[in-house]
Short mmCIF file of C-alpha atoms in Angstrom, two decimals:
data_model
loop_
_atom_site.label_atom_id
_atom_site.label_comp_id
_atom_site.label_asym_id
_atom_site.label_seq_id
_atom_site.Cartn_x
_atom_site.Cartn_y
_atom_site.Cartn_z
CA MET A 27 112.48 60.84 46.27
CA LYS A 28 114.66 57.80 45.71
CA ARG A 29 118.36 58.58 45.84
CA VAL A 30 120.43 57.20 43.00
CA LYS A 31 123.63 55.56 44.23
CA PRO A 32 126.74 57.04 42.57
CA PHE A 33 128.51 54.67 40.19
CA ASN A 34 131.34 52.88 41.99
CA PRO A 35 133.93 51.88 39.38
CA GLU A 36 136.03 49.87 41.86
CA LYS A 37 133.09 47.69 42.85
CA PHE A 38 132.12 47.24 39.21
CA GLU A 39 135.68 46.35 38.17
CA THR A 40 136.12 43.84 40.98
CA ASN A 41 132.82 42.10 40.22
CA PHE A 42 133.62 42.17 36.51
CA ILE A 43 137.02 40.52 37.09
CA VAL A 44 135.36 37.90 39.30
CA ALA A 45 133.04 37.03 36.39
CA VAL A 46 135.93 37.10 33.88
CA ALA A 47 138.09 34.80 36.04
CA LEU A 48 135.22 32.31 36.47
CA LEU A 49 134.51 32.39 32.75
CA CYS A 50 138.19 31.85 31.99
CA ALA A 51 138.32 28.88 34.39
CA GLY A 52 135.26 27.45 32.62
CA LEU A 53 136.96 27.86 29.23
CA LEU A 54 140.12 26.12 30.47
CA ILE A 55 138.17 23.21 31.90
CA TYR A 56 136.13 22.92 28.70
CA LEU A 57 139.25 22.99 26.51
CA GLY A 58 140.93 20.50 28.85
CA ILE A 59 138.01 18.09 28.54
CA GLN A 60 137.82 18.50 24.76
CA GLY A 61 141.60 18.17 24.35
CA PRO A 62 143.86 15.10 24.10
CA LEU A 63 143.88 14.51 27.87
CA PHE A 64 140.23 13.38 27.95
CA GLU A 65 137.93 13.40 24.92
CA GLY A 66 140.46 14.03 22.17
CA ASN A 67 137.97 16.07 20.17
CA ILE A 68 140.49 18.84 19.56
CA VAL A 69 143.07 17.67 17.05
CA TYR A 70 146.16 19.84 16.66
CA LYS A 71 147.98 20.09 13.36
CA THR A 72 151.32 18.79 14.63
CA HIS A 73 153.37 15.62 15.07
CA SER A 74 151.93 12.95 17.38
CA THR A 75 154.92 13.15 19.78
CA VAL A 76 154.01 16.77 20.59
CA TYR A 77 150.78 15.39 22.09
CA ASN A 78 152.75 14.35 25.19
CA GLN A 79 153.27 18.03 25.89
CA LEU A 80 149.66 18.91 25.07
CA ILE A 81 148.37 16.31 27.55
CA ALA A 82 150.54 17.84 30.28
CA GLN A 83 149.38 21.36 29.39
CA ASP A 84 145.72 20.29 29.55
CA ALA A 85 146.29 18.62 32.93
CA VAL A 86 147.96 21.72 34.41
CA ASN A 87 145.26 24.01 32.98
CA THR A 88 142.40 21.86 34.25
CA PHE A 89 143.72 20.82 37.65
CA ILE A 90 145.94 23.74 38.68
CA ILE A 91 145.20 26.95 36.78
CA ALA A 92 141.39 26.65 36.62
CA PRO A 93 141.11 25.96 40.40
CA ILE A 94 143.45 28.92 41.09
CA LEU A 95 141.15 31.12 38.99
CA ILE A 96 138.01 29.83 40.71
CA ILE A 97 139.37 30.17 44.26
CA GLY A 98 140.91 33.55 43.36
CA ALA A 99 137.61 34.79 41.93
CA LEU A 100 135.63 33.66 44.97
CA ALA A 101 138.16 35.23 47.34
CA LEU A 102 138.07 38.46 45.33
CA TYR A 103 134.28 38.45 45.50
CA GLU A 104 134.58 38.20 49.28
CA ARG A 105 137.09 41.11 49.08
CA LYS A 106 139.86 38.95 50.55
CA ARG A 107 143.53 39.72 49.81
CA LEU A 108 144.04 36.12 48.77
CA GLY A 109 142.01 36.82 45.62
CA ARG A 110 144.53 39.16 44.02
CA TYR A 111 147.46 37.02 45.18
CA LEU A 112 146.00 34.04 43.34
CA LEU A 113 144.71 35.80 40.22
CA VAL A 114 148.02 37.58 39.61
CA LEU A 115 149.69 34.19 39.15
CA THR A 116 147.72 33.38 36.01
CA PRO A 117 147.70 36.13 33.30
CA LEU A 118 151.14 35.83 31.68
CA PHE A 119 150.94 32.04 31.72
CA LEU A 120 147.52 32.18 30.05
CA ILE A 121 148.61 34.72 27.42
CA TYR A 122 151.57 32.48 26.51
CA TYR A 123 149.26 29.45 26.39
CA ALA A 124 146.52 31.09 24.32
CA ILE A 125 148.88 32.59 21.73
CA SER A 126 150.76 29.28 21.41
CA TYR A 127 147.53 27.35 20.90
CA MET A 128 146.10 29.85 18.43
CA ILE A 129 149.11 30.13 16.14
CA GLY A 130 151.74 27.52 17.06
CA TRP A 131 150.73 24.68 14.75
CA GLU A 132 152.16 23.38 11.49
CA TRP A 133 149.50 25.02 9.31
CA MET A 134 151.42 24.47 6.05
CA ALA A 135 152.25 20.79 6.64
CA MET A 136 150.05 18.59 4.46
CA GLU A 137 150.85 15.43 6.44
CA TYR A 138 149.24 16.67 9.66
CA GLN A 139 145.49 16.90 10.21
CA GLY A 140 143.81 19.17 12.71
CA ASN A 141 140.67 21.01 13.74
CA SER A 142 141.92 23.31 16.49
CA GLN A 143 140.93 26.31 14.37
CA ASN A 144 137.32 25.47 15.30
CA TYR A 145 138.19 26.34 18.89
CA PHE A 146 139.92 29.63 18.03
CA PHE A 147 137.39 31.81 19.85
CA TYR A 148 137.75 29.80 23.04
CA PHE A 149 141.52 30.42 23.04
CA LEU A 150 140.88 34.05 22.17
CA GLY A 151 138.49 34.26 25.13
CA VAL A 152 141.22 32.93 27.43
CA MET A 153 143.65 35.51 26.08
CA ILE A 154 141.29 38.46 26.52
CA ALA A 155 140.35 37.27 30.02
CA ALA A 156 144.04 37.01 30.90
CA ILE A 157 144.73 40.54 29.68
CA LEU A 158 141.81 41.91 31.71
CA ILE A 159 142.95 40.05 34.84
CA MET A 160 146.51 41.29 34.30
CA PHE A 161 145.50 44.96 34.09
CA TYR A 162 143.26 44.59 37.11
CA CYS A 163 146.05 42.94 39.13
CA LEU A 164 148.62 45.58 38.17
CA GLY A 165 146.48 48.16 39.92
CA ALA A 166 145.30 45.92 42.75
CA PHE A 167 148.52 45.93 44.75
CA PRO A 168 149.28 48.99 46.88
CA PRO A 169 151.88 51.15 45.08
CA ARG A 170 153.97 51.76 48.20
CA GLN A 171 154.62 48.47 49.88
CA LYS A 172 157.57 48.49 52.23
CA PRO A 173 159.32 45.22 51.56
CA ARG A 174 161.95 43.83 53.86
CA PHE A 175 164.40 41.54 52.15
CA THR A 176 167.42 40.07 53.83
CA LYS A 177 170.37 41.34 51.79
CA ARG A 178 172.25 38.05 51.99
CA ILE A 179 169.29 36.03 50.70
CA LEU A 180 168.52 38.66 48.04
CA VAL A 181 172.10 38.45 46.72
CA SER A 182 172.05 34.63 46.70
CA TYR A 183 168.63 34.48 45.05
CA SER A 184 169.63 37.02 42.40
CA ALA A 185 172.90 35.23 41.63
CA VAL A 186 171.26 31.82 41.29
CA LEU A 187 168.39 33.20 39.18
CA ILE A 188 170.83 35.02 36.87
CA VAL A 189 172.84 31.82 36.39
CA PHE A 190 169.82 29.69 35.56
CA LEU A 191 168.11 32.29 33.34
CA SER A 192 171.41 32.54 31.45
CA LEU A 193 171.64 28.74 31.21
CA PHE A 194 168.08 28.67 29.90
CA ALA A 195 168.90 31.35 27.30
CA MET A 196 172.08 29.53 26.24
CA MET A 197 170.21 26.24 25.89
CA TRP A 198 167.67 27.73 23.45
CA SER A 199 170.29 29.85 21.65
CA LYS A 200 172.44 26.74 21.12
CA GLU A 201 169.52 25.06 19.33
CA ILE A 202 168.90 28.14 17.20
CA PHE A 203 172.57 28.24 16.16
CA GLN A 204 172.28 24.53 15.40
CA VAL A 205 169.38 25.29 13.01
CA ILE A 206 171.33 28.17 11.46
CA ASN A 207 174.40 25.98 10.92
CA THR A 208 172.90 22.59 10.06
CA GLY A 209 169.31 23.36 9.07
CA THR A 210 167.81 21.28 11.87
CA ALA A 211 167.80 20.60 15.63
CA ARG A 212 166.02 18.45 18.22
CA GLY A 213 162.34 18.19 17.22
CA TYR A 214 162.76 20.85 14.55
CA ASP A 215 161.84 18.69 11.54
CA LEU A 216 158.63 17.45 13.19
CA SER A 217 157.25 20.80 14.36
CA PRO A 218 159.25 23.85 13.22
CA THR A 219 156.52 26.37 14.05
CA ALA A 220 156.32 25.14 17.65
CA PHE A 221 160.13 25.22 17.81
CA TRP A 222 160.31 28.87 16.77
CA LEU A 223 157.31 29.92 18.83
CA VAL A 224 158.75 28.54 22.07
CA ARG A 225 162.25 30.00 21.44
CA CYS A 226 160.74 33.33 20.40
CA PHE A 227 158.57 33.58 23.54
CA ASP A 228 161.22 32.38 25.96
CA LEU A 229 164.14 34.37 24.58
CA GLY A 230 162.11 37.49 23.83
CA PHE A 231 159.66 37.48 26.72
CA THR A 232 160.24 35.02 29.59
CA ILE A 233 163.97 35.57 30.10
CA PRO A 234 163.97 39.39 29.67
CA LEU A 235 160.99 39.59 32.05
CA GLY A 236 162.98 37.58 34.60
CA PHE A 237 165.90 40.02 34.40
CA VAL A 238 163.57 43.06 34.53
CA SER A 239 161.79 41.74 37.63
CA LEU A 240 165.15 41.10 39.28
CA TYR A 241 166.30 44.63 38.43
CA LEU A 242 163.09 46.09 39.87
CA LEU A 243 163.48 43.99 43.00
CA TRP A 244 166.78 45.79 43.64
CA VAL A 245 165.97 49.28 42.36
CA LYS A 246 162.23 49.80 42.92
CA PRO A 247 161.06 47.15 45.37
CA GLN A 248 158.41 49.45 46.88
CA SER A 249 156.47 49.89 43.67
CA SER A 250 157.12 46.64 41.81
CA MET A 251 155.19 44.10 43.82
CA ALA A 252 152.61 43.53 41.07
CA VAL A 253 155.37 42.94 38.49
CA GLN A 254 157.19 40.57 40.86
CA MET A 255 154.01 38.58 41.41
CA LEU A 256 153.23 38.51 37.67
CA PHE A 257 156.70 37.15 36.91
CA MET A 258 156.60 34.66 39.77
CA GLY A 259 153.19 33.39 38.73
CA PHE A 260 154.28 33.04 35.14
CA SER A 261 157.53 31.28 36.04
CA LEU A 262 155.92 28.99 38.59
CA ALA A 263 152.77 27.90 36.77
CA MET B 9 155.96 27.94 33.15
CA SER B 10 158.07 25.62 35.25
CA VAL B 11 155.25 23.40 36.55
CA VAL B 12 153.84 22.90 33.05
CA VAL B 13 157.28 22.36 31.47
CA ASN B 14 158.18 19.78 34.12
CA ALA B 15 154.80 18.11 33.67
CA MET B 16 155.51 17.98 29.93
CA ALA B 17 158.95 16.45 30.56
CA LEU B 18 157.39 13.85 32.86
CA VAL B 19 154.75 12.81 30.30
CA MET B 20 157.43 12.72 27.57
CA TYR B 21 159.65 10.52 29.75
CA LEU B 22 156.79 8.16 30.68
CA ASN B 23 155.79 7.78 27.02
CA ASN B 24 159.39 7.28 25.81
CA ASP B 25 159.27 10.42 23.70
CA PRO B 26 162.47 10.56 21.56
CA SER B 27 162.70 14.33 21.99
CA PHE B 28 162.95 14.01 25.78
CA GLU B 29 166.33 15.33 26.95
CA LEU B 30 167.44 14.79 30.54
CA SER B 31 169.88 17.73 30.66
CA SER B 32 167.23 20.24 29.50
CA SER B 33 164.73 18.79 31.96
CA LEU B 34 167.19 19.19 34.84
CA VAL B 35 167.60 22.89 34.00
CA PHE B 36 163.82 23.29 34.22
CA VAL B 37 163.62 21.34 37.50
CA ALA B 38 166.32 23.61 38.93
CA LEU B 39 164.45 26.69 37.64
CA MET B 40 161.24 25.47 39.31
CA VAL B 41 163.03 25.05 42.64
CA ILE B 42 164.67 28.50 42.37
CA VAL B 43 161.43 30.23 41.38
CA SER B 44 159.48 28.46 44.16
CA VAL B 45 162.02 29.57 46.75
CA GLY B 46 162.00 33.08 45.22
CA TYR B 47 158.21 33.20 45.33
CA PHE B 48 158.10 32.53 49.07
CA PHE B 49 161.04 34.88 49.63
CA ILE B 50 159.20 37.70 47.86
CA LEU B 51 155.89 36.93 49.55
CA ARG B 52 157.63 37.06 52.92
CA GLY B 53 159.44 40.26 52.00
CA TYR B 54 156.22 42.02 51.07
CA GLY B 55 154.19 40.38 53.84
CA LYS B 56 152.67 42.19 56.80
CA ARG B 57 155.00 42.53 59.76
CA LYS B 58 154.09 42.62 63.41
CA LEU B 59 154.66 46.00 65.03
CA ASN B 60 157.07 46.20 67.93
CA PRO B 61 155.34 46.90 71.20
#
């Protein structure tokens, strides 16, 4: 009688994430080609000067993030440690990107034309893929790593990061107070939705995450490697 | 986000974007340097160590 192999969820999950990461890389490359960097088929409902930023985003997605996903997926398929180290760099960056591109346009402005809504499901696909990769990566790092950080370097790194995260927060807060007091700020009149979206994400997500990861690095370094890598990937990419 | 933000600043600068601001860009360049150093610091901290004989 033929023996039925028991279902191995770990093998299934790993292979599933490999497929998801490759699919996500394909979506990013497709969106990069269709976007303003190459074909210009995707038109975003925003001011033309914002396109400088969109070109840069497409370039980073196509030439940095997609290759990281592809190499990470292939390494994961080969069951190499490199796979999880590469894939963990991408999820938070991709979630930020996908949400921004799905909702961050001037939908009410009659003077701007756009068709990015036609690509909604591609962005949604990137977001779902990123969430799946994130949950996989959170469980992929051993829970009890024994890190060894030099105290002196840890103190210096923490101090410098605190200063610059605070500077970053003050920079965005200053512009928000400017809008509150005067009704406008740099770039605000041209693309107010993008203005609020970026400040909302950075002040409510990026900067708090930076402080949380720093706290965990001091208090729970053994169990926070996945969070450290998620934050580092997000901040770096 | 630092690579993409710095790439954005570079494209804005090259295309004479009026919303380009040098002081903001310098904060992001500094953040990229700090995060890059931090990334290698953390990788090294969590990395495998050779056992003493």
